């Protein structure tokens, strides 16, 4: 069983290594605040979703997979 867990952890780490880390800078923070102010109540926008959206919009990323 421990080997199965280690194999799964290795696969997860391999996938995580493919991701790009984008720090939250001033432009992302400003877009985040704008999105939260506009959509948090009317669309129940959550903080994680707003951060993802703000990052994608700021960096012109069409989709984050």
PDB file of N, CA and C in Angstrom:
ATOM      1  N   UNK A   1       0.817  -1.192   0.000  1.00  0.00           N
ATOM      2  CA  UNK A   1       0.000   0.000   0.000  1.00  0.00           C
ATOM      3  C   UNK A   1       0.864   1.261   0.000  1.00  0.00           C
ATOM      4  N   UNK A   2       1.956   1.242   0.752  1.00  0.00           N
ATOM      5  CA  UNK A   2       2.834   2.411   0.791  1.00  0.00           C
ATOM      6  C   UNK A   2       3.404   2.702  -0.588  1.00  0.00           C
ATOM      7  N   UNK A   3       3.710   1.657  -1.348  1.00  0.00           N
ATOM      8  CA  UNK A   3       4.231   1.846  -2.700  1.00  0.00           C
ATOM      9  C   UNK A   3       3.193   2.521  -3.591  1.00  0.00           C
ATOM     10  N   UNK A   4       1.934   2.144  -3.434  1.00  0.00           N
ATOM     11  CA  UNK A   4       0.858   2.764  -4.207  1.00  0.00           C
ATOM     12  C   UNK A   4       0.761   4.252  -3.886  1.00  0.00           C
ATOM     13  N   UNK A   5       0.840   4.585  -2.623  1.00  0.00           N
ATOM     14  CA  UNK A   5       0.771   5.991  -2.216  1.00  0.00           C
ATOM     15  C   UNK A   5       1.964   6.752  -2.786  1.00  0.00           C
ATOM     16  N   UNK A   6       3.165   6.167  -2.716  1.00  0.00           N
ATOM     17  CA  UNK A   6       4.354   6.824  -3.254  1.00  0.00           C
ATOM     18  C   UNK A   6       4.239   7.029  -4.760  1.00  0.00           C
ATOM     19  N   UNK A   7       3.713   6.028  -5.476  1.00  0.00           N
ATOM     20  CA  UNK A   7       3.535   6.163  -6.922  1.00  0.00           C
ATOM     21  C   UNK A   7       2.557   7.285  -7.240  1.00  0.00           C
ATOM     22  N   UNK A   8       1.476   7.347  -6.516  1.00  0.00           N
ATOM     23  CA  UNK A   8       0.479   8.388  -6.726  1.00  0.00           C
ATOM     24  C   UNK A   8       1.060   9.765  -6.405  1.00  0.00           C
ATOM     25  N   UNK A   9       1.800   9.868  -5.317  1.00  0.00           N
ATOM     26  CA  UNK A   9       2.440  11.134  -4.954  1.00  0.00           C
ATOM     27  C   UNK A   9       3.443  11.569  -6.015  1.00  0.00           C
ATOM     28  N   UNK A  10       4.171  10.623  -6.574  1.00  0.00           N
ATOM     29  CA  UNK A  10       5.122  10.939  -7.641  1.00  0.00           C
ATOM     30  C   UNK A  10       4.397  11.461  -8.878  1.00  0.00           C
ATOM     31  N   UNK A  11       3.273  10.853  -9.231  1.00  0.00           N
ATOM     32  CA  UNK A  11       2.490  11.312 -10.386  1.00  0.00           C
ATOM     33  C   UNK A  11       1.944  12.715 -10.137  1.00  0.00           C
ATOM     34  N   UNK A  12       1.467  12.968  -8.940  1.00  0.00           N
ATOM     35  CA  UNK A  12       0.963  14.300  -8.603  1.00  0.00           C
ATOM     36  C   UNK A  12       2.093  15.318  -8.704  1.00  0.00           C
ATOM     37  N   UNK A  13       3.257  14.988  -8.171  1.00  0.00           N
ATOM     38  CA  UNK A  13       4.398  15.909  -8.224  1.00  0.00           C
ATOM     39  C   UNK A  13       4.810  16.188  -9.660  1.00  0.00           C
ATOM     40  N   UNK A  14       4.787  15.185 -10.525  1.00  0.00           N
ATOM     41  CA  UNK A  14       5.134  15.381 -11.935  1.00  0.00           C
ATOM     42  C   UNK A  14       4.169  16.362 -12.589  1.00  0.00           C
ATOM     43  N   UNK A  15       2.895  16.258 -12.270  1.00  0.00           N
ATOM     44  CA  UNK A  15       1.909  17.185 -12.829  1.00  0.00           C
ATOM     45  C   UNK A  15       2.110  18.601 -12.265  1.00  0.00           C
ATOM     46  N   UNK A  16       2.376  18.705 -10.991  1.00  0.00           N
ATOM     47  CA  UNK A  16       2.597  20.014 -10.383  1.00  0.00           C
ATOM     48  C   UNK A  16       3.835  20.695 -10.956  1.00  0.00           C
ATOM     49  N   UNK A  17       4.833  19.915 -11.307  1.00  0.00           N
ATOM     50  CA  UNK A  17       6.061  20.472 -11.874  1.00  0.00           C
ATOM     51  C   UNK A  17       5.814  21.127 -13.229  1.00  0.00           C
ATOM     52  N   UNK A  18       4.724  20.772 -13.888  1.00  0.00           N
ATOM     53  CA  UNK A  18       4.391  21.346 -15.194  1.00  0.00           C
ATOM     54  C   UNK A  18       3.723  22.715 -15.082  1.00  0.00           C
ATOM     55  N   UNK A  19       3.252  23.050 -13.894  1.00  0.00           N
ATOM     56  CA  UNK A  19       2.525  24.296 -13.707  1.00  0.00           C
ATOM     57  C   UNK A  19       3.473  25.485 -13.585  1.00  0.00           C
ATOM     58  N   UNK A  20       3.000  26.614 -14.067  1.00  0.00           N
ATOM     59  CA  UNK A  20       3.757  27.854 -13.932  1.00  0.00           C
ATOM     60  C   UNK A  20       3.233  28.614 -12.723  1.00  0.00           C
ATOM     61  N   UNK A  21       4.132  29.087 -11.902  1.00  0.00           N
ATOM     62  CA  UNK A  21       3.768  29.858 -10.719  1.00  0.00           C
ATOM     63  C   UNK A  21       3.791  31.337 -11.082  1.00  0.00           C
ATOM     64  N   UNK A  22       2.631  31.986 -10.948  1.00  0.00           N
ATOM     65  CA  UNK A  22       2.543  33.420 -11.243  1.00  0.00           C
ATOM     66  C   UNK A  22       2.255  34.137  -9.932  1.00  0.00           C
ATOM     67  N   UNK A  23       3.189  34.962  -9.464  1.00  0.00           N
ATOM     68  CA  UNK A  23       2.965  35.666  -8.192  1.00  0.00           C
ATOM     69  C   UNK A  23       1.849  36.700  -8.318  1.00  0.00           C
ATOM     70  N   UNK A  24       1.187  36.936  -7.213  1.00  0.00           N
ATOM     71  CA  UNK A  24       0.134  37.950  -7.175  1.00  0.00           C
ATOM     72  C   UNK A  24       0.804  39.307  -7.006  1.00  0.00           C
ATOM     73  N   UNK A  25       0.764  40.098  -8.092  1.00  0.00           N
ATOM     74  CA  UNK A  25       1.395  41.419  -8.068  1.00  0.00           C
ATOM     75  C   UNK A  25       0.312  42.500  -8.009  1.00  0.00           C
ATOM     76  N   UNK A  26       0.729  43.745  -8.129  1.00  0.00           N
ATOM     77  CA  UNK A  26      -0.196  44.870  -8.016  1.00  0.00           C
ATOM     78  C   UNK A  26      -1.303  44.834  -9.074  1.00  0.00           C
ATOM     79  N   UNK A  27      -0.996  44.612 -10.359  1.00  0.00           N
ATOM     80  CA  UNK A  27      -2.082  44.563 -11.353  1.00  0.00           C
ATOM     81  C   UNK A  27      -3.093  43.442 -11.090  1.00  0.00           C
ATOM     82  N   UNK A  28      -2.616  42.283 -10.662  1.00  0.00           N
ATOM     83  CA  UNK A  28      -3.533  41.181 -10.341  1.00  0.00           C
ATOM     84  C   UNK A  28      -4.375  41.561  -9.130  1.00  0.00           C
ATOM     85  N   UNK A  29      -3.759  42.165  -8.130  1.00  0.00           N
ATOM     86  CA  UNK A  29      -4.501  42.582  -6.931  1.00  0.00           C
ATOM     87  C   UNK A  29      -5.592  43.584  -7.267  1.00  0.00           C
ATOM     88  N   UNK A  30      -5.275  44.529  -8.126  1.00  0.00           N
ATOM     89  CA  UNK A  30      -6.271  45.526  -8.506  1.00  0.00           C
ATOM     90  C   UNK A  30      -7.438  44.905  -9.274  1.00  0.00           C
ATOM     91  N   UNK A  31      -7.130  43.981 -10.195  1.00  0.00           N
ATOM     92  CA  UNK A  31      -8.185  43.298 -10.946  1.00  0.00           C
ATOM     93  C   UNK A  31      -9.018  42.424 -10.012  1.00  0.00           C
ATOM     94  N   UNK A  32      -8.363  41.774  -9.044  1.00  0.00           N
ATOM     95  CA  UNK A  32      -9.055  40.954  -8.055  1.00  0.00           C
ATOM     96  C   UNK A  32     -10.071  41.791  -7.279  1.00  0.00           C
ATOM     97  N   UNK A  33      -9.646  42.951  -6.805  1.00  0.00           N
ATOM     98  CA  UNK A  33     -10.544  43.823  -6.034  1.00  0.00           C
ATOM     99  C   UNK A  33     -11.720  44.263  -6.906  1.00  0.00           C
ATOM    100  N   UNK A  34     -11.438  44.597  -8.141  1.00  0.00           N
ATOM    101  CA  UNK A  34     -12.492  45.006  -9.071  1.00  0.00           C
ATOM    102  C   UNK A  34     -13.506  43.877  -9.276  1.00  0.00           C
ATOM    103  N   UNK A  35     -13.013  42.664  -9.489  1.00  0.00           N
ATOM    104  CA  UNK A  35     -13.905  41.520  -9.707  1.00  0.00           C
ATOM    105  C   UNK A  35     -14.733  41.206  -8.464  1.00  0.00           C
ATOM    106  N   UNK A  36     -14.102  41.244  -7.300  1.00  0.00           N
ATOM    107  CA  UNK A  36     -14.829  40.964  -6.065  1.00  0.00           C
ATOM    108  C   UNK A  36     -15.914  42.008  -5.827  1.00  0.00           C
ATOM    109  N   UNK A  37     -15.583  43.277  -6.059  1.00  0.00           N
ATOM    110  CA  UNK A  37     -16.568  44.341  -5.859  1.00  0.00           C
ATOM    111  C   UNK A  37     -17.751  44.186  -6.811  1.00  0.00           C
ATOM    112  N   UNK A  38     -17.466  43.754  -8.024  1.00  0.00           N
ATOM    113  CA  UNK A  38     -18.518  43.682  -9.036  1.00  0.00           C
ATOM    114  C   UNK A  38     -19.325  42.387  -8.966  1.00  0.00           C
ATOM    115  N   UNK A  39     -18.687  41.249  -8.636  1.00  0.00           N
ATOM    116  CA  UNK A  39     -19.357  39.964  -8.805  1.00  0.00           C
ATOM    117  C   UNK A  39     -19.527  39.116  -7.544  1.00  0.00           C
ATOM    118  N   UNK A  40     -18.933  39.503  -6.419  1.00  0.00           N
ATOM    119  CA  UNK A  40     -18.980  38.610  -5.254  1.00  0.00           C
ATOM    120  C   UNK A  40     -20.400  38.398  -4.740  1.00  0.00           C
ATOM    121  N   UNK A  41     -21.208  39.419  -4.719  1.00  0.00           N
ATOM    122  CA  UNK A  41     -22.577  39.269  -4.221  1.00  0.00           C
ATOM    123  C   UNK A  41     -23.526  38.764  -5.299  1.00  0.00           C
ATOM    124  N   UNK A  42     -23.478  39.365  -6.473  1.00  0.00           N
ATOM    125  CA  UNK A  42     -24.444  39.013  -7.521  1.00  0.00           C
ATOM    126  C   UNK A  42     -24.213  37.627  -8.104  1.00  0.00           C
ATOM    127  N   UNK A  43     -22.942  37.187  -8.177  1.00  0.00           N
ATOM    128  CA  UNK A  43     -22.629  35.894  -8.778  1.00  0.00           C
ATOM    129  C   UNK A  43     -21.973  34.924  -7.797  1.00  0.00           C
ATOM    130  N   UNK A  44     -21.913  35.325  -6.538  1.00  0.00           N
ATOM    131  CA  UNK A  44     -21.280  34.497  -5.493  1.00  0.00           C
ATOM    132  C   UNK A  44     -19.835  34.112  -5.857  1.00  0.00           C
ATOM    133  N   UNK A  45     -19.124  35.087  -6.416  1.00  0.00           N
ATOM    134  CA  UNK A  45     -17.728  34.866  -6.771  1.00  0.00           C
ATOM    135  C   UNK A  45     -16.911  34.645  -5.497  1.00  0.00           C
ATOM    136  N   UNK A  46     -16.131  33.583  -5.486  1.00  0.00           N
ATOM    137  CA  UNK A  46     -15.309  33.272  -4.317  1.00  0.00           C
ATOM    138  C   UNK A  46     -13.903  33.859  -4.488  1.00  0.00           C
ATOM    139  N   UNK A  47     -13.191  33.970  -3.394  1.00  0.00           N
ATOM    140  CA  UNK A  47     -11.832  34.519  -3.436  1.00  0.00           C
ATOM    141  C   UNK A  47     -10.915  33.701  -4.351  1.00  0.00           C
ATOM    142  N   UNK A  48     -10.866  32.373  -4.227  1.00  0.00           N
ATOM    143  CA  UNK A  48      -9.982  31.620  -5.130  1.00  0.00           C
ATOM    144  C   UNK A  48     -10.342  31.816  -6.604  1.00  0.00           C
ATOM    145  N   UNK A  49     -11.631  31.790  -6.920  1.00  0.00           N
ATOM    146  CA  UNK A  49     -12.045  31.977  -8.309  1.00  0.00           C
ATOM    147  C   UNK A  49     -11.708  33.379  -8.804  1.00  0.00           C
ATOM    148  N   UNK A  50     -11.857  34.372  -7.951  1.00  0.00           N
ATOM    149  CA  UNK A  50     -11.522  35.733  -8.340  1.00  0.00           C
ATOM    150  C   UNK A  50     -10.023  35.894  -8.566  1.00  0.00           C
ATOM    151  N   UNK A  51      -9.207  35.234  -7.756  1.00  0.00           N
ATOM    152  CA  UNK A  51      -7.754  35.293  -7.960  1.00  0.00           C
ATOM    153  C   UNK A  51      -7.354  34.627  -9.275  1.00  0.00           C
ATOM    154  N   UNK A  52      -7.964  33.494  -9.573  1.00  0.00           N
ATOM    155  CA  UNK A  52      -7.679  32.811 -10.836  1.00  0.00           C
ATOM    156  C   UNK A  52      -8.102  33.687 -12.008  1.00  0.00           C
ATOM    157  N   UNK A  53      -9.306  34.239 -11.934  1.00  0.00           N
ATOM    158  CA  UNK A  53      -9.807  35.095 -13.013  1.00  0.00           C
ATOM    159  C   UNK A  53      -8.947  36.335 -13.171  1.00  0.00           C
ATOM    160  N   UNK A  54      -8.586  36.965 -12.072  1.00  0.00           N
ATOM    161  CA  UNK A  54      -7.762  38.174 -12.136  1.00  0.00           C
ATOM    162  C   UNK A  54      -6.401  37.879 -12.760  1.00  0.00           C
ATOM    163  N   UNK A  55      -5.828  36.758 -12.411  1.00  0.00           N
ATOM    164  CA  UNK A  55      -4.537  36.361 -12.981  1.00  0.00           C
ATOM    165  C   UNK A  55      -4.669  36.116 -14.479  1.00  0.00           C
ATOM    166  N   UNK A  56      -5.701  35.378 -14.860  1.00  0.00           N
ATOM    167  CA  UNK A  56      -5.906  35.074 -16.280  1.00  0.00           C
ATOM    168  C   UNK A  56      -6.168  36.341 -17.081  1.00  0.00           C
ATOM    169  N   UNK A  57      -6.998  37.220 -16.566  1.00  0.00           N
ATOM    170  CA  UNK A  57      -7.295  38.461 -17.282  1.00  0.00           C
ATOM    171  C   UNK A  57      -6.075  39.370 -17.387  1.00  0.00           C
ATOM    172  N   UNK A  58      -5.320  39.472 -16.319  1.00  0.00           N
ATOM    173  CA  UNK A  58      -4.147  40.344 -16.296  1.00  0.00           C
ATOM    174  C   UNK A  58      -3.063  39.842 -17.258  1.00  0.00           C
ATOM    175  N   UNK A  59      -2.921  38.534 -17.363  1.00  0.00           N
ATOM    176  CA  UNK A  59      -1.867  37.959 -18.210  1.00  0.00           C
ATOM    177  C   UNK A  59      -2.387  37.454 -19.554  1.00  0.00           C
ATOM    178  N   UNK A  60      -3.640  37.807 -19.880  1.00  0.00           N
ATOM    179  CA  UNK A  60      -4.251  37.396 -21.156  1.00  0.00           C
ATOM    180  C   UNK A  60      -4.163  35.888 -21.379  1.00  0.00           C
ATOM    181  N   UNK A  61      -4.484  35.144 -20.349  1.00  0.00           N
ATOM    182  CA  UNK A  61      -4.485  33.681 -20.435  1.00  0.00           C
ATOM    183  C   UNK A  61      -5.921  33.259 -20.761  1.00  0.00           C
ATOM    184  N   UNK A  62      -6.085  32.570 -21.889  1.00  0.00           N
ATOM    185  CA  UNK A  62      -7.423  32.186 -22.337  1.00  0.00           C
ATOM    186  C   UNK A  62      -8.054  31.142 -21.419  1.00  0.00           C
ATOM    187  N   UNK A  63      -7.275  30.174 -20.980  1.00  0.00           N
ATOM    188  CA  UNK A  63      -7.801  29.167 -20.074  1.00  0.00           C
ATOM    189  C   UNK A  63      -6.681  28.648 -19.197  1.00  0.00           C
ATOM    190  N   UNK A  64      -7.062  28.240 -18.010  1.00  0.00           N
ATOM    191  CA  UNK A  64      -6.115  27.661 -17.060  1.00  0.00           C
ATOM    192  C   UNK A  64      -6.559  26.228 -16.830  1.00  0.00           C
ATOM    193  N   UNK A  65      -5.735  25.292 -17.218  1.00  0.00           N
ATOM    194  CA  UNK A  65      -6.082  23.873 -17.054  1.00  0.00           C
ATOM    195  C   UNK A  65      -5.124  23.220 -16.117  1.00  0.00           C
TER     196      UNK A  65
END
